[in-house]
Amino acid sequence: MLDPANPNTFANSPLDRAGHRRRDAAWLEQACARDDARVALFHKLNPFVFDEDGVRTPGWLGGHARVLCGPGASVLFLGVDQSGAPHFAAEVPDGADMDEFPLAAMGAFEDMRAAAMLLPAPDAAILGCAKAILDWHRRHAFCAQCGASTQRVEGGWKRLCASCGAEHFPRVDPVVIMLATFGDKCLLGRQARFPRGMYSALAGFVEPGESIEEAVARETLEEAGLTVRAVRYHSTQPWPFPSSLMIGCLAEVTGDRETIDHEELESARWFTREEARLLVTGKHGEAFAPPPFAIAHQLLKTWARA
Ligand SMILES: [Zn+2]
């Protein structure tokens, strides 16, 4: 579904997932052989991107591209576009000799983050979804219930254990990411691994038994020692590293005396609304925000404009 109000990279895929086709193996096989079929290749979870004199475009190939994935390679069915063209993703084996890769002159396998910043947003959304599912398959070769090996079924949207019959579905891990605000200022934190000068919103995984509001309050208290009194939902971002859903919120806190958890953060700093405007436009001088590709940037931008 297209939601013009959601500004996030990896959201707003233009495809109809056509879930009713997933169980129809004959339709999937026929669809992949159609002239209008489009296949995205991945190698070690990096999507193939065309490169023409430095101009990068999505590496959509025809169904014949499957031959590059080895005999019997399965494809992941991603859905159909507005014209009805079926879209798939397939993986070139990890051990393939990439020096001899037949399409090397046309482009390269690009890191997913870099690709998302280079490619049109609709393609980034489709490829991000594919990456998350291909990654899930790699990590779920065995049944969590009985330990036997599992098989990929239903166009790549399920794994089935032939031994105990358990069905396994792709996982999504919810993460809350919140901009803590107090009056006319907001708190941003720095992790030691961040590039020098970069500050971002606080974040953490939602735990079992927690609402989004509870997770926002717990993480804000744990990481910054601040008490949340109101939570406002902003937007969500599918985040395929490996398979999270970032739930962006604005969190109003009751005071501005933070106590940092130094296991999580190196430091934290309050920024005024005027400074927030400078952070998102890259004109602050001392500090900068994550790029527009990150939901933290969008949260800050929304609050800075308010
Ligand atoms: Zn099993």
XYZ file of C-alpha atoms and ligand atoms in Angstrom:
307
model
C 0.000 0.000 0.000
C 1.285 3.449 -0.850
C 1.159 5.858 2.043
C 2.325 9.318 1.011
C 2.496 10.242 4.687
C 5.202 7.653 5.335
C 8.548 9.202 4.373
C 10.680 6.143 5.096
C 13.068 4.297 2.801
C 12.033 0.615 2.421
C 8.352 1.504 3.027
C 5.793 1.989 0.224
C 6.535 -0.991 -2.013
C 4.667 -0.611 -5.315
C 4.031 -4.375 -5.549
C 0.833 -6.240 -4.830
C 2.185 -9.208 -2.874
C -0.502 -11.435 -4.428
C -0.352 -13.817 -1.478
C -2.994 -16.078 -3.023
C -0.470 -17.069 -5.712
C 2.141 -18.315 -3.255
C 0.614 -21.793 -2.956
C 0.147 -22.167 -6.692
C 3.443 -23.758 -7.751
C 2.316 -24.157 -11.380
C 1.380 -20.463 -11.645
C 4.699 -19.417 -10.072
C 6.697 -21.563 -12.496
C 4.778 -20.209 -15.463
C 5.016 -16.622 -14.202
C 8.781 -16.840 -13.882
C 9.014 -17.963 -17.518
C 6.897 -15.066 -18.818
C 8.444 -12.361 -20.981
C 7.439 -9.678 -18.495
C 8.891 -11.504 -15.448
C 11.445 -9.481 -13.523
C 14.123 -11.122 -11.406
C 16.429 -9.440 -8.902
C 19.643 -11.342 -8.266
C 21.392 -11.333 -4.913
C 24.847 -12.535 -3.930
C 25.553 -12.864 -0.227
C 22.439 -10.718 0.358
C 23.702 -7.879 -1.831
C 21.379 -6.931 -4.731
C 22.640 -6.723 -8.309
C 22.640 -3.127 -9.549
C 23.281 -1.938 -13.106
C 26.100 0.540 -13.425
C 26.348 2.569 -16.603
C 29.153 5.097 -16.391
C 28.518 5.519 -12.684
C 24.717 5.811 -13.012
C 23.112 3.076 -10.899
C 19.745 1.595 -11.801
C 17.921 -1.419 -10.359
C 19.285 -4.651 -11.813
C 15.970 -6.172 -12.916
C 16.556 -9.104 -15.250
C 14.293 -11.507 -17.129
C 13.278 -14.950 -15.850
C 16.230 -16.484 -17.722
C 18.518 -14.956 -15.076
C 17.662 -17.975 -12.930
C 20.280 -19.993 -14.797
C 22.909 -17.882 -13.024
C 21.705 -19.303 -9.710
C 22.543 -22.920 -10.506
C 20.377 -25.943 -11.279
C 17.154 -26.224 -9.305
C 17.605 -22.843 -7.640
C 14.393 -21.659 -6.035
C 13.012 -18.190 -6.544
C 11.276 -15.947 -4.063
C 7.980 -14.556 -5.322
C 7.743 -10.866 -4.435
C 4.435 -9.933 -6.065
C 3.107 -8.242 -9.183
C 3.329 -4.625 -10.273
C 0.490 -2.482 -11.643
C 0.926 -3.900 -15.136
C 0.701 -7.443 -13.737
C 4.409 -8.208 -14.218
C 5.530 -10.816 -11.675
C 8.649 -9.987 -9.637
C 11.040 -12.497 -8.121
C 14.365 -12.639 -6.311
C 16.966 -15.378 -6.612
C 20.403 -15.987 -5.152
C 23.679 -16.608 -6.932
C 25.486 -19.269 -4.844
C 27.916 -17.877 -2.247
C 30.742 -19.943 -3.758
C 30.232 -18.724 -7.349
C 33.358 -17.350 -9.022
C 32.468 -13.677 -9.144
C 35.466 -12.845 -11.352
C 33.740 -14.923 -14.013
C 30.207 -13.653 -13.322
C 28.575 -13.246 -16.777
C 26.956 -9.890 -15.944
C 30.072 -8.309 -14.442
C 30.341 -5.827 -17.316
C 26.793 -4.576 -16.659
C 26.940 -3.885 -12.963
C 27.777 -5.230 -9.541
C 26.328 -6.638 -6.353
C 25.974 -3.653 -4.072
C 25.692 -3.476 -0.295
C 21.977 -3.116 0.550
C 22.398 0.139 2.490
C 24.372 1.722 -0.336
C 21.900 0.418 -2.926
C 18.963 1.870 -0.990
C 20.554 5.299 -1.092
C 21.333 5.070 -4.815
C 18.163 3.525 -6.220
C 14.611 4.859 -6.718
C 12.559 4.433 -3.529
C 10.061 1.894 -4.992
C 12.910 -0.425 -6.010
C 14.655 -0.023 -2.652
C 11.408 -1.106 -0.966
C 11.087 -4.234 -3.129
C 14.745 -5.197 -2.749
C 14.721 -4.540 0.997
C 11.811 -6.953 1.372
C 13.623 -9.569 -0.729
C 16.815 -9.166 1.272
C 15.006 -9.655 4.593
C 13.356 -12.885 3.420
C 16.464 -14.326 1.765
C 18.352 -13.605 4.984
C 15.623 -15.351 7.013
C 15.939 -18.483 4.867
C 19.664 -18.603 5.524
C 19.135 -18.483 9.267
C 16.255 -20.959 9.434
C 17.527 -24.085 7.725
C 16.570 -26.164 10.769
C 13.307 -26.588 12.643
C 13.213 -24.699 15.948
C 10.814 -27.352 17.265
C 12.594 -30.646 16.476
C 15.954 -29.740 14.901
C 15.343 -31.479 11.560
C 16.053 -29.623 8.328
C 13.266 -27.506 6.839
C 12.237 -26.887 3.230
C 11.324 -23.661 1.527
C 7.704 -23.664 0.276
C 4.964 -21.295 -0.918
C 7.051 -19.108 -3.178
C 9.589 -18.594 -0.392
C 7.154 -17.290 2.251
C 7.244 -20.340 4.505
C 9.515 -23.157 5.631
C 8.107 -26.549 6.412
C 9.574 -29.253 8.624
C 9.022 -32.631 6.959
C 9.852 -34.396 10.229
C 7.373 -32.841 12.687
C 5.182 -30.808 10.309
C 5.929 -27.453 11.969
C 5.432 -24.420 9.742
C 7.880 -21.526 10.054
C 7.152 -18.019 8.809
C 9.481 -15.049 8.198
C 10.140 -13.146 11.396
C 9.869 -9.392 11.904
C 11.484 -7.900 15.001
C 9.811 -4.702 16.249
C 12.123 -1.927 17.421
C 10.992 1.348 18.981
C 12.961 4.440 18.010
C 11.996 7.649 19.731
C 12.867 11.279 19.830
C 12.724 12.299 23.502
C 11.496 15.879 23.807
C 11.204 18.315 26.708
C 9.668 21.675 25.886
C 11.610 23.175 23.022
C 14.515 20.749 23.031
C 15.149 17.133 22.185
C 17.653 14.558 23.360
C 19.888 12.678 20.948
C 22.439 10.029 21.841
C 25.755 8.874 20.484
C 26.962 5.300 20.341
C 30.733 4.822 20.366
C 30.555 3.151 16.926
C 28.895 6.208 15.295
C 30.931 8.451 12.992
C 32.376 11.395 14.906
C 29.775 14.104 15.443
C 26.729 11.981 14.627
C 23.804 11.910 17.053
C 20.652 9.843 16.710
C 17.385 8.999 18.422
C 17.266 6.453 21.254
C 16.095 2.981 20.213
C 15.623 -0.582 21.390
C 13.834 -3.868 20.730
C 10.270 -4.306 21.920
C 10.200 -7.154 24.449
C 7.528 -9.853 24.690
C 4.529 -8.639 26.683
C 5.169 -4.964 25.975
C 3.099 -2.376 24.152
C 4.865 0.143 21.940
C 4.265 2.831 24.578
C 5.745 0.656 27.316
C 8.806 -0.141 25.217
C 9.360 3.570 24.475
C 9.104 4.413 28.176
C 11.383 1.553 29.299
C 14.102 2.234 26.723
C 14.075 5.982 27.409
C 14.403 5.339 31.139
C 17.089 2.664 30.714
C 19.243 4.560 28.241
C 18.803 8.139 29.438
C 17.171 7.970 32.901
C 14.226 10.055 31.647
C 10.545 9.443 32.452
C 8.152 9.466 29.506
C 4.736 11.045 29.988
C 3.301 10.936 26.452
C 4.063 8.904 23.337
C 3.025 9.952 19.840
C 3.333 7.569 16.899
C 5.097 8.986 13.843
C 5.661 6.263 11.225
C 7.205 2.846 10.725
C 10.117 1.691 8.620
C 10.804 -1.860 7.440
C 14.523 -2.261 8.151
C 16.095 -5.281 6.459
C 19.205 -5.566 8.713
C 18.273 -8.321 9.194
C 14.504 -7.982 9.575
C 13.251 -5.279 11.904
C 10.303 -2.961 11.848
C 11.392 0.422 13.202
C 8.477 2.052 15.030
C 9.151 5.776 15.118
C 7.685 7.802 18.001
C 7.962 11.184 19.641
C 8.291 10.801 23.413
C 7.582 13.715 25.699
C 9.611 13.405 28.920
C 9.075 14.974 32.354
C 12.485 16.596 32.835
C 15.833 17.364 31.245
C 18.278 15.848 33.707
C 19.438 12.753 31.878
C 21.513 9.893 33.279
C 23.216 7.989 30.497
C 23.666 4.223 30.455
C 27.254 4.105 29.244
C 26.919 0.504 28.092
C 24.431 1.719 25.471
C 25.553 5.271 24.783
C 28.827 7.130 24.737
C 27.076 10.434 25.383
C 23.837 12.338 24.890
C 23.066 15.948 24.204
C 20.040 18.240 24.172
C 19.402 20.194 20.981
C 17.001 23.110 20.563
C 14.448 23.120 17.766
C 16.590 25.596 15.858
C 19.593 23.282 16.238
C 17.459 20.346 15.079
C 16.741 22.237 11.856
C 20.474 22.708 11.359
C 21.140 19.021 12.103
C 18.762 17.794 9.389
C 20.132 20.246 6.848
C 23.748 19.407 7.732
C 24.527 22.956 8.823
C 25.008 22.521 12.563
C 28.791 22.692 12.535
C 29.475 20.523 15.609
C 27.019 17.685 15.107
C 24.978 15.978 12.411
C 21.970 13.686 12.134
C 21.761 10.285 10.395
C 21.006 10.544 6.638
C 17.392 10.873 5.310
C 17.458 7.112 4.659
C 17.179 6.568 8.460
C 13.885 7.039 10.311
C 15.753 8.983 13.036
C 16.333 11.711 10.440
C 12.604 11.792 9.621
C 11.617 12.001 13.303
C 13.980 14.888 13.850
C 12.817 16.625 10.682
C 9.151 16.365 11.714
C 9.830 17.734 15.200
C 12.127 20.491 13.913
C 9.380 21.763 11.604
C 6.632 21.717 14.230
Zn 10.362 -30.097 13.059
